[in-house]
PDB file of C-alpha atoms and ligand atoms in Angstrom:
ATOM      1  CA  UNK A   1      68.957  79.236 212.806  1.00 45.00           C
ATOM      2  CA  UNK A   2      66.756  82.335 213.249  1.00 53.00           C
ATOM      3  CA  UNK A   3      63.483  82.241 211.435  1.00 80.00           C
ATOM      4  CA  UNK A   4      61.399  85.188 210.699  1.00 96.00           C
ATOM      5  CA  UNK A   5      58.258  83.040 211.135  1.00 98.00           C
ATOM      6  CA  UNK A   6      57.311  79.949 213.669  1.00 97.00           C
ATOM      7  CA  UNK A   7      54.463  77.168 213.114  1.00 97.00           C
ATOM      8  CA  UNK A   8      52.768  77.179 217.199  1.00 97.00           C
ATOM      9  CA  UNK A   9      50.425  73.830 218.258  1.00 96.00           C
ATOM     10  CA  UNK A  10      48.632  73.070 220.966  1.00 95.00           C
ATOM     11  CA  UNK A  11      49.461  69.150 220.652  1.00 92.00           C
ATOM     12  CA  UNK A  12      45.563  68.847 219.813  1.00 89.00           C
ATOM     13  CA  UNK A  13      44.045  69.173 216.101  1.00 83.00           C
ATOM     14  CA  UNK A  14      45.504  70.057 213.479  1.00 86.00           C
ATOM     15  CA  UNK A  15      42.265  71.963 212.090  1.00 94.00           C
ATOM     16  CA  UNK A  16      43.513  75.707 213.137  1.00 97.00           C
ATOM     17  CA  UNK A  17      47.331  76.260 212.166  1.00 97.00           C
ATOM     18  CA  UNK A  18      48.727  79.399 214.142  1.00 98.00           C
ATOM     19  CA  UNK A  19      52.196  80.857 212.622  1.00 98.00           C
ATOM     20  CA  UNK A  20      53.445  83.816 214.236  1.00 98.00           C
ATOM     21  CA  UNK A  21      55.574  86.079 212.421  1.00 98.00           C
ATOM     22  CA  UNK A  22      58.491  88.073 213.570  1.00 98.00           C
ATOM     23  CA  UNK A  23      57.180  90.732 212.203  1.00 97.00           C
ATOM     24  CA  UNK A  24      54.170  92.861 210.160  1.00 98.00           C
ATOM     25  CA  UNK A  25      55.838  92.272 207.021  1.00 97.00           C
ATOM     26  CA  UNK A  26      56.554  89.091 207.411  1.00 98.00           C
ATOM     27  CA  UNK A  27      52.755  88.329 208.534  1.00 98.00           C
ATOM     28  CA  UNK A  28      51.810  90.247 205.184  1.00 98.00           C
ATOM     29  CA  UNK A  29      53.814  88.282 202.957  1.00 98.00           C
ATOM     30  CA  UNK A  30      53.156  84.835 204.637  1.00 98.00           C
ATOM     31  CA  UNK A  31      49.029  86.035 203.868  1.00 98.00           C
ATOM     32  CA  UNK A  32      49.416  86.689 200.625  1.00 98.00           C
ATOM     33  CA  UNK A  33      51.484  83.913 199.701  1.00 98.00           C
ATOM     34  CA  UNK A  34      48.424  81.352 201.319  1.00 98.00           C
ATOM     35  CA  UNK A  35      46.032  83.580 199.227  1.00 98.00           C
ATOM     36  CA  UNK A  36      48.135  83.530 195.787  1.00 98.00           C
ATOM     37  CA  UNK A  37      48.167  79.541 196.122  1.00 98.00           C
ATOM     38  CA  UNK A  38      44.542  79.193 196.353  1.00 98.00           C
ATOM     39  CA  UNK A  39      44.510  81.867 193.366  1.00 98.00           C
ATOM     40  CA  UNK A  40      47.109  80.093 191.408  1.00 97.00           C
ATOM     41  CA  UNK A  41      45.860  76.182 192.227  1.00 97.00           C
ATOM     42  CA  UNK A  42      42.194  77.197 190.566  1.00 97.00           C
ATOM     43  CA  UNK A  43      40.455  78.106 187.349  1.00 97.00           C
ATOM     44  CA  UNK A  44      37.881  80.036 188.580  1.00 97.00           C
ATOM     45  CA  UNK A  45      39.415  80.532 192.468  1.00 98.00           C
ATOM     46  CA  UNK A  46      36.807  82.829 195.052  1.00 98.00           C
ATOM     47  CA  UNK A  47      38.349  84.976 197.559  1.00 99.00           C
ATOM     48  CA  UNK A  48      35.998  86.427 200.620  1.00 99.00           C
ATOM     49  CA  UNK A  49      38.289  89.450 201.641  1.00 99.00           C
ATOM     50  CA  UNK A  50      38.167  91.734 204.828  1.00 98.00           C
ATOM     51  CA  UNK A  51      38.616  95.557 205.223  1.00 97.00           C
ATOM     52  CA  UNK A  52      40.448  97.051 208.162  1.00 94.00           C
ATOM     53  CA  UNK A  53      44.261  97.604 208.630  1.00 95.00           C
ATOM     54  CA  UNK A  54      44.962  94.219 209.400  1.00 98.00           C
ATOM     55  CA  UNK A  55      45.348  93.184 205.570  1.00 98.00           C
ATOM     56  CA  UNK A  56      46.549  96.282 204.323  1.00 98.00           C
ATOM     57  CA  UNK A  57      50.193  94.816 203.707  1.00 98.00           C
ATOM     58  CA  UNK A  58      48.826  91.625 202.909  1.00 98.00           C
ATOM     59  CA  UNK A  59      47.021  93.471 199.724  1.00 99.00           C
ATOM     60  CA  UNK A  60      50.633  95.026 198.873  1.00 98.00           C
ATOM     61  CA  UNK A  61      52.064  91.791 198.629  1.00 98.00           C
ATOM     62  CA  UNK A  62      49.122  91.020 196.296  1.00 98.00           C
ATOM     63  CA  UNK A  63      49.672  93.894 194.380  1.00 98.00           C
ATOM     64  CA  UNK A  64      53.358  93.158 193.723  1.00 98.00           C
ATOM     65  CA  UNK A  65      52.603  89.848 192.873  1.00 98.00           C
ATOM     66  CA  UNK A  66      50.521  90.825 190.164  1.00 98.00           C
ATOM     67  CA  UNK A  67      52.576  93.867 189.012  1.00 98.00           C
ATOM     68  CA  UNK A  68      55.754  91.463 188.678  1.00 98.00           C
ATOM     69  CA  UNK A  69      53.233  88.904 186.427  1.00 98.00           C
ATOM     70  CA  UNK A  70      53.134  85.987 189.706  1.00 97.00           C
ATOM     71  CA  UNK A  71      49.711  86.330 190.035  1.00 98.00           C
ATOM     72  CA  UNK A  72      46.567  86.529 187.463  1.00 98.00           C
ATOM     73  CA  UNK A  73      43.052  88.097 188.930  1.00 98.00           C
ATOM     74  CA  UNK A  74      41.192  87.860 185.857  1.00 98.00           C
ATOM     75  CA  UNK A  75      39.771  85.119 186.454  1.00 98.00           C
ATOM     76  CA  UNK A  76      39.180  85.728 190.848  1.00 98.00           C
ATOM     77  CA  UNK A  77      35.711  86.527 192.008  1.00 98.00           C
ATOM     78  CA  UNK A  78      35.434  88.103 195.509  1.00 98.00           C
ATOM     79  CA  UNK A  79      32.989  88.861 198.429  1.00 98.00           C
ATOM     80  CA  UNK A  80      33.340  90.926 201.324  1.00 98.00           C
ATOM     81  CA  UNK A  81      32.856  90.592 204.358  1.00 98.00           C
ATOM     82  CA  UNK A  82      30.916  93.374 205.150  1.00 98.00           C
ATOM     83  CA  UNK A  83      29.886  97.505 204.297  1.00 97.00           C
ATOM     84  CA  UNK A  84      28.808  99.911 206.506  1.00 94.00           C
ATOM     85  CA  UNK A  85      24.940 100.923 206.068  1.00 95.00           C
ATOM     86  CA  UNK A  86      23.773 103.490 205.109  1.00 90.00           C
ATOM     87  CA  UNK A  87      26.685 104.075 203.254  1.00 91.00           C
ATOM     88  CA  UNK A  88      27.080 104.619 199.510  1.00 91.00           C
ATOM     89  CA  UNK A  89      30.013 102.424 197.716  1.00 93.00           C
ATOM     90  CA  UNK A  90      31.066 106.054 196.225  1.00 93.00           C
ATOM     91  CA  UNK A  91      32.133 107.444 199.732  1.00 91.00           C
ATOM     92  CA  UNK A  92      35.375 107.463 200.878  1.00 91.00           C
ATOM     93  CA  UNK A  93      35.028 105.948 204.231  1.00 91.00           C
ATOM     94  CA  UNK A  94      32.730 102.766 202.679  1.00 94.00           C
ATOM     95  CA  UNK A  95      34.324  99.343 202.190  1.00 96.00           C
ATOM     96  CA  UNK A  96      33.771  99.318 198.780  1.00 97.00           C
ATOM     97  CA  UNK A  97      36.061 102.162 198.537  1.00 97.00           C
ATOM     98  CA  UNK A  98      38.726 100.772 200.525  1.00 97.00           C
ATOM     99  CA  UNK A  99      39.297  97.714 198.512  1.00 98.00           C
ATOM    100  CA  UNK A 100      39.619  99.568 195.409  1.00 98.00           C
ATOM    101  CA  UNK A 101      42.173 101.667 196.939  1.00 98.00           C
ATOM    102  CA  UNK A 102      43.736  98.978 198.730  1.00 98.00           C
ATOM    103  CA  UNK A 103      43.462  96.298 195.739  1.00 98.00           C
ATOM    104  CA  UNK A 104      40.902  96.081 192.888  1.00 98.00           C
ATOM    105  CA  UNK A 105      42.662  99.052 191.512  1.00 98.00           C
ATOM    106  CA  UNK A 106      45.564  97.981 191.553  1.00 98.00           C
ATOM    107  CA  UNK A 107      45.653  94.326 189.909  1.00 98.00           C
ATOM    108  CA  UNK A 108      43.556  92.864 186.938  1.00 98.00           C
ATOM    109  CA  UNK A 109      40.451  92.117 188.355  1.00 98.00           C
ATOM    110  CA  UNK A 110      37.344  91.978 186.590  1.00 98.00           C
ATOM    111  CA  UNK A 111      35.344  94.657 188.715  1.00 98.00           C
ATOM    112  CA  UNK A 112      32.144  92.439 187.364  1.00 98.00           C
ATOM    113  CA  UNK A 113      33.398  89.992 189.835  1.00 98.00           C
ATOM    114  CA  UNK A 114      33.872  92.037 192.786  1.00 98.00           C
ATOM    115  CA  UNK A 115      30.930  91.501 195.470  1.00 98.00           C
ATOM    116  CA  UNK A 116      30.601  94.077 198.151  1.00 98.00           C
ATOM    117  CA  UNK A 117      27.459  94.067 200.210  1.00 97.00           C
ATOM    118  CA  UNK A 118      25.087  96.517 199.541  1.00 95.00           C
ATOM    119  CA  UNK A 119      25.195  99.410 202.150  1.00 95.00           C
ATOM    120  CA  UNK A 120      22.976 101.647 199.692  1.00 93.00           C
ATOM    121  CA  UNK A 121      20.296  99.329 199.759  1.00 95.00           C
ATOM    122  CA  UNK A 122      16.680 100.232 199.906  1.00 94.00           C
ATOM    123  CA  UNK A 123      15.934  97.593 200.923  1.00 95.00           C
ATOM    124  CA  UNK A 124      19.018  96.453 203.753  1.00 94.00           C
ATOM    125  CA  UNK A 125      17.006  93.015 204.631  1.00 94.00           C
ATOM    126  CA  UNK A 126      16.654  91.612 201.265  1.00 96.00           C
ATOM    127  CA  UNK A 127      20.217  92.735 200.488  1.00 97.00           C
ATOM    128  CA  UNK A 128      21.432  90.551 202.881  1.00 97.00           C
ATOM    129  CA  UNK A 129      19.310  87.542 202.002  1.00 97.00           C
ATOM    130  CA  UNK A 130      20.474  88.286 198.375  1.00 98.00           C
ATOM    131  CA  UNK A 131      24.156  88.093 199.384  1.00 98.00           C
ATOM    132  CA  UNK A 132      23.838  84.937 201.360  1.00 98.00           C
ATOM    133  CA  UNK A 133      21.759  83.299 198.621  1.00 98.00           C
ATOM    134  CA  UNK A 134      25.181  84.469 196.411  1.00 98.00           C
ATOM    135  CA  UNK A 135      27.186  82.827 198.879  1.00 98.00           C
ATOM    136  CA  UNK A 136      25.628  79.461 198.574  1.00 98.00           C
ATOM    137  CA  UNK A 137      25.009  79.713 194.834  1.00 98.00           C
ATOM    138  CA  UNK A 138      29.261  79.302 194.536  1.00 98.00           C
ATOM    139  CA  UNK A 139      29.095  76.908 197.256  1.00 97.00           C
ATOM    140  CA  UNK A 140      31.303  79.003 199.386  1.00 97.00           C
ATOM    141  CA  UNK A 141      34.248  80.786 199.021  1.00 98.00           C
ATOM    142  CA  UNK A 142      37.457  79.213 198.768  1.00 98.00           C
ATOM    143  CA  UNK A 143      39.258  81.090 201.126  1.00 98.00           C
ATOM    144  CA  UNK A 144      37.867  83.812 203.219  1.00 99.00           C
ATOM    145  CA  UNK A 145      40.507  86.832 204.916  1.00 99.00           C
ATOM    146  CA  UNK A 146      39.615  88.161 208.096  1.00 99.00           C
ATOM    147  CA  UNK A 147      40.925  89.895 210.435  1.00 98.00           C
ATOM    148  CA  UNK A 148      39.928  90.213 214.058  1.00 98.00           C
ATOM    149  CA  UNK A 149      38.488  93.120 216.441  1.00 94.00           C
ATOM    150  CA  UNK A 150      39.984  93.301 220.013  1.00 92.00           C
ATOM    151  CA  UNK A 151      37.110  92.183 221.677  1.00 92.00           C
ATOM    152  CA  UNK A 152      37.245  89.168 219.222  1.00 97.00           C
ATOM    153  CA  UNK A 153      35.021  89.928 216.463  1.00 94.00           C
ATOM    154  CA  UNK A 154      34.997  89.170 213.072  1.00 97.00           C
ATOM    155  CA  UNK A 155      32.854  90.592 210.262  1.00 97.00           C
ATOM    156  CA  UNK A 156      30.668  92.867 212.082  1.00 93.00           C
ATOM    157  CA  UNK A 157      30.030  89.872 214.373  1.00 94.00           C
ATOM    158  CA  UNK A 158      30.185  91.213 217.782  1.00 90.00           C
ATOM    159  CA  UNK A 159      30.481  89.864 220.686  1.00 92.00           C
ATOM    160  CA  UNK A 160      26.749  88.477 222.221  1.00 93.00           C
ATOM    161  CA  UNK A 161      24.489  85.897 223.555  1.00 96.00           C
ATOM    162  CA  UNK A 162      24.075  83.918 220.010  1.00 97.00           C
ATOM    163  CA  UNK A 163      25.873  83.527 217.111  1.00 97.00           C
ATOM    164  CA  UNK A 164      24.099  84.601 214.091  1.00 95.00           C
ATOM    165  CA  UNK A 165      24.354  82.597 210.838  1.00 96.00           C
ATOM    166  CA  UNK A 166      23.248  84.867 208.391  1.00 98.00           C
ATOM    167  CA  UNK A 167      24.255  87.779 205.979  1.00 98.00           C
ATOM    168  CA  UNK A 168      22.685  90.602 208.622  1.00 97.00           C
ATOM    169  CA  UNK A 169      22.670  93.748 209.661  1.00 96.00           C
ATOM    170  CA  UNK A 170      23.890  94.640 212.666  1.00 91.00           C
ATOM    171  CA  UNK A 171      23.958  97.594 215.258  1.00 88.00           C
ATOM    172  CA  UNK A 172      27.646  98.120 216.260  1.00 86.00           C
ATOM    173  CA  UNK A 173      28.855  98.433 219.985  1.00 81.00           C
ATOM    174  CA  UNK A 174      30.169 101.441 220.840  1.00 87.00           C
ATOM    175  CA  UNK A 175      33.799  99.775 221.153  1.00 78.00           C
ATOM    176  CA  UNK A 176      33.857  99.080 217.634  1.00 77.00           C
ATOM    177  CA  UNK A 177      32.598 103.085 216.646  1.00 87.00           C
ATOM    178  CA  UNK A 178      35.032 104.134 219.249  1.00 89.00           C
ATOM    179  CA  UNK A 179      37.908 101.861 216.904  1.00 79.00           C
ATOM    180  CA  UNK A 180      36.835 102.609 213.962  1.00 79.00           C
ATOM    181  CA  UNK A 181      36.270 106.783 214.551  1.00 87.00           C
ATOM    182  CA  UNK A 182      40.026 106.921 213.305  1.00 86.00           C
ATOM    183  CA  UNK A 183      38.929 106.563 209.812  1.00 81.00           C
ATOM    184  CA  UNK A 184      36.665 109.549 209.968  1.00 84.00           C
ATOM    185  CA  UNK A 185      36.528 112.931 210.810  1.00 87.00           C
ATOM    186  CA  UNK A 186      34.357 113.000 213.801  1.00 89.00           C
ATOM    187  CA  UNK A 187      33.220 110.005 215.857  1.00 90.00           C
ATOM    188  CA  UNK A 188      29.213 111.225 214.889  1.00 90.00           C
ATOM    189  CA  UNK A 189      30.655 110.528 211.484  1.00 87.00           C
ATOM    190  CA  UNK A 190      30.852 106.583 212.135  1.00 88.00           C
ATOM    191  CA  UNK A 191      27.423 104.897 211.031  1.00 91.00           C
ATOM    192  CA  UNK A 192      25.890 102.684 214.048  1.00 90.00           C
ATOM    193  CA  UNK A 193      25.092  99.850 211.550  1.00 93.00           C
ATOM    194  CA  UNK A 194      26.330  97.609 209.296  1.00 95.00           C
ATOM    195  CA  UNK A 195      25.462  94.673 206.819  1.00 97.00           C
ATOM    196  CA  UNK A 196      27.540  92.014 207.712  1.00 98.00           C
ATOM    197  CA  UNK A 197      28.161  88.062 206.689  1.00 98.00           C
ATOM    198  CA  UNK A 198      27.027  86.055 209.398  1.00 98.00           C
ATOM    199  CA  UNK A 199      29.168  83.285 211.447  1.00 98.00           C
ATOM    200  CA  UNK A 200      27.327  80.609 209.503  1.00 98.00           C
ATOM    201  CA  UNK A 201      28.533  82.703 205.995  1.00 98.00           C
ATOM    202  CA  UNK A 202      31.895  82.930 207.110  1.00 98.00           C
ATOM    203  CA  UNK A 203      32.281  79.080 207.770  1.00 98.00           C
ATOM    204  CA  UNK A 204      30.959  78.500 204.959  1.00 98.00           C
ATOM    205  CA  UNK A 205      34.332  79.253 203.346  1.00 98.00           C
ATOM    206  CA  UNK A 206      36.438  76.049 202.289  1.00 98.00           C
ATOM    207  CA  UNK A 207      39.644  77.738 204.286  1.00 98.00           C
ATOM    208  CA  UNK A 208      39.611  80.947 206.618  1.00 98.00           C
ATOM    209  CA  UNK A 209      42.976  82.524 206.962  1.00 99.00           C
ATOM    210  CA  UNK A 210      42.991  84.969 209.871  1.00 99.00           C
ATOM    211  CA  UNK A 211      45.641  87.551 210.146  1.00 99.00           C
ATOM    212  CA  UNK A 212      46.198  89.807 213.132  1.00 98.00           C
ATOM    213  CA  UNK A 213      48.833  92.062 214.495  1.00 98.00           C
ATOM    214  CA  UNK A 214      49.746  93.863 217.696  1.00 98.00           C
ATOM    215  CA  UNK A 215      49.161  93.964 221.422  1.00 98.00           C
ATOM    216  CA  UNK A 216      45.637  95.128 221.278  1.00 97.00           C
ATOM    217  CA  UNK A 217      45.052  91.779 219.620  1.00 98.00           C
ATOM    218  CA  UNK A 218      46.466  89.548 222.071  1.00 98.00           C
ATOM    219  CA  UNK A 219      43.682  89.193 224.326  1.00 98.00           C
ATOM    220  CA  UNK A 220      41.340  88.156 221.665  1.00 98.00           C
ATOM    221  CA  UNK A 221      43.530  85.541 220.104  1.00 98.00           C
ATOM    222  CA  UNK A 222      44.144  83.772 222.903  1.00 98.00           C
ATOM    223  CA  UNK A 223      40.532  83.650 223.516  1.00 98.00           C
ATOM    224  CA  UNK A 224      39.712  82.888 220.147  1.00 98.00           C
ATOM    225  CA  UNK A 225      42.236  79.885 220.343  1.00 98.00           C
ATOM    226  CA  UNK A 226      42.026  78.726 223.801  1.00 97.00           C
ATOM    227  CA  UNK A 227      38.739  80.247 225.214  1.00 98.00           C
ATOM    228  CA  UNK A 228      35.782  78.289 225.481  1.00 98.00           C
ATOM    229  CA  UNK A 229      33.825  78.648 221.979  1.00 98.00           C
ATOM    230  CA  UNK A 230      31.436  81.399 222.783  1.00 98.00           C
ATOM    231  CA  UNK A 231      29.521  84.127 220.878  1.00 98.00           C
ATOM    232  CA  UNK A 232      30.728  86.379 223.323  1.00 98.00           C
ATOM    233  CA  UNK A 233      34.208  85.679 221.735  1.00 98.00           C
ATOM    234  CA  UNK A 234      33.127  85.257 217.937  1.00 98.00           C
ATOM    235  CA  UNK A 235      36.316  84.067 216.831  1.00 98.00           C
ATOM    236  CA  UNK A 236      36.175  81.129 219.019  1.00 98.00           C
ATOM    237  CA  UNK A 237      33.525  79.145 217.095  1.00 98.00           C
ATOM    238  CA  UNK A 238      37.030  78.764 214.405  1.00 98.00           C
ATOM    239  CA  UNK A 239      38.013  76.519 216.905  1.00 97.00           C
ATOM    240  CA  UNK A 240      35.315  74.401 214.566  1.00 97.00           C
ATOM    241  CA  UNK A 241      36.406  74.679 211.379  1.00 98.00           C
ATOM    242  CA  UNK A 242      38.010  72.495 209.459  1.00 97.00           C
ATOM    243  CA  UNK A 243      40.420  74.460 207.975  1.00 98.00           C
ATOM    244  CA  UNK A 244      41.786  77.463 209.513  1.00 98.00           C
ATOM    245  CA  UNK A 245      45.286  79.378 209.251  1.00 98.00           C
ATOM    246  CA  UNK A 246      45.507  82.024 211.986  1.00 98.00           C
ATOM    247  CA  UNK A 247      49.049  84.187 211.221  1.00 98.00           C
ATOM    248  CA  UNK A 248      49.721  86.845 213.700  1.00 98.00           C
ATOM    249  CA  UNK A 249      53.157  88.400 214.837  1.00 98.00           C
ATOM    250  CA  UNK A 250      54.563  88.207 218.095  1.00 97.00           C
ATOM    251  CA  UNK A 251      52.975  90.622 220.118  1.00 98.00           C
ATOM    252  CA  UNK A 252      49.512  89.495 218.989  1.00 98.00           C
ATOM    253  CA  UNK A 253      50.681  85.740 220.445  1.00 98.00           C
ATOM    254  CA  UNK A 254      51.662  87.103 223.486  1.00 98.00           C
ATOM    255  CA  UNK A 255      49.015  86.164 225.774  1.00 98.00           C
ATOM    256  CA  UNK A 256      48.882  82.179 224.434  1.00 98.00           C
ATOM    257  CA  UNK A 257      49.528  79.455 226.831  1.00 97.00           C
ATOM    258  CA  UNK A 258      48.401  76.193 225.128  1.00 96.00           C
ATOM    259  CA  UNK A 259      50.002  77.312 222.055  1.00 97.00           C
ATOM    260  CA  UNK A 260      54.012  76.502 221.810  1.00 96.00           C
ATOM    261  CA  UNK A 261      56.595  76.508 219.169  1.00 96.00           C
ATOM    262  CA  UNK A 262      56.173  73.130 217.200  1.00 93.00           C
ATOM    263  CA  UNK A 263      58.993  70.962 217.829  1.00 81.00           C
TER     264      UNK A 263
HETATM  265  C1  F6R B 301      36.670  94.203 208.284  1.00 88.32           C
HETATM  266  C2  F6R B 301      36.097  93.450 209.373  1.00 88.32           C
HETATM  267  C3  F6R B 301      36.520  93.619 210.788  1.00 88.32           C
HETATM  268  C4  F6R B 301      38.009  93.812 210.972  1.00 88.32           C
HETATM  269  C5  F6R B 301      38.363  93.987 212.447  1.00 88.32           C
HETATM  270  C6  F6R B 301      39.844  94.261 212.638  1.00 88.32           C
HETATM  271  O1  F6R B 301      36.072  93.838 207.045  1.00 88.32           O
HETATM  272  O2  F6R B 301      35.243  92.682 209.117  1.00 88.32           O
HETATM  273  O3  F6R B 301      36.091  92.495 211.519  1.00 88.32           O
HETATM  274  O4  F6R B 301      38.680  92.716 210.436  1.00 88.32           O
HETATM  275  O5  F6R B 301      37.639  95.039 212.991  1.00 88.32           O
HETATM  276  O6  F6R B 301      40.156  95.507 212.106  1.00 88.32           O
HETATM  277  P1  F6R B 301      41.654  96.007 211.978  1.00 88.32           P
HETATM  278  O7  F6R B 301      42.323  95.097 211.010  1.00 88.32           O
HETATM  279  O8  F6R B 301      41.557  97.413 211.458  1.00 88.32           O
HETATM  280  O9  F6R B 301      42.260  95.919 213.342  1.00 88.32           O
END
């Protein structure tokens, strides 16, 4: 029978599921339907959430969700992954902005709730010791959306000789301004930094669900989940967590080789 989505293993642990999708839509709705079960299986569930196409669809299916009465947010607290700095919340092109265009406008959050990091900070160190001191106040999220850069980074965790635990800020690499110029008008536009969780944040989350899409992608998920784990691949150090979902359509799973169709 023809299924629109396939569970992969490598025979090993069973600590990172991979389920590749037939296609974008399917990915999206797969996401979402992970996310709305943490959502729906809690009183007072936490999401960490990611910007960047990647979720996009992922927030639609949200959105419906919530629009057709599935799916309550008044009671979900979030945190993002990460804000460009300097940036103020109010401009287009921040984070901030993004997710209320791309969800907390759309459903019934509490925007109280909502936890962005602070790219209009005076004071960008202490900002990002404030966030991670957030971070272990709730002990974690629950469940924590990323996606993935093509040279396998995630947050604003690029690829280098250490992994860095922290909340941080970080100087981008001029493959991740070149990617991310499309969102603005002129590549000068694109701020060189950025206050991002750190590797140790991001694993701090109970569950990590990692969605990805495309060929560009292929590359860095097979490195993430059959590379050696390496900070110059900052995906890979998932390989470690206890509880990972990685959901990615078939051109994104193109380049596995450990990875097969579960029998
Ligand atoms: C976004 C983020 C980034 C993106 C990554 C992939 O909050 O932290 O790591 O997830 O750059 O971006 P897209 O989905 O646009 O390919």
């Amino acid at each position: 029978m023809a299924t629109n989505a396939t569970w992969y293993t490598n025979g090993k642990g069973k600590n990172v599921k991979v389920l590749v999708c037939k296609d974008y839509e399917t990915l999206s709705k797969r996401a979402a339907g992970i996310l709305a079960a943490v959502v729906n299986g809690k009183t007072d569930p936490i999401l960490g959430l990611a910007t960047g196409s990647s979720p996009v669809g992922t927030y639609k299916e949200l959105i419906r969700m919530n629009e057709e009465g599935t799916l309550d947010f008044s009671k979900v607290r979030t945190w993002n992954l990460d804000e460009y700095y300097p940036l103020a919340p109010e401009n287009d092109q921040s984070y901030h902005y993004f997710m209320n265009c791309n969800l907390f406008d759309h459903v019934n959050i509490d925007k109280n709730n909502v936890h962005v990091p602070d790219g209009n900070a005076a004071d960008i160190e202490q900002a990002g010791a404030d966030y991670e001191a957030q971070l272990d106040e709730i002990g974690g999220v629950d469940i924590q959306l990323l996606g993935i850069g093509n040279n396998g980074h995630i947050g604003f965790n690029e690829p280098t000789d250490v992994f860095v635990g922290p909340t941080h800020v970080v100087q981008l690499t001029e493959s991740t301004i070149q990617a991310n110029a499309r969102f603005f008008e002129k590549i000068e536009d694109v701020p060189t930094q950025a206050i991002s969780m750190g590797i140790g944040s991001i694993m701090k989350a109970k569950k990590i669900l990692l969605v990805a899409n495309g060929a560009g992608k292929a590359d860095a998920i097979a490195k993430t989940l059959e590379g050696p784990i390496t900070p110059f691949v900052p995906a890979s150090i998932l390989q470690l967590h206890q509880d990972v979902t990685i959901i990615i359509d078939e051109a994104a799973a193109a380049n596995l080789k450990e990875y097969k169709p579960e029998a």
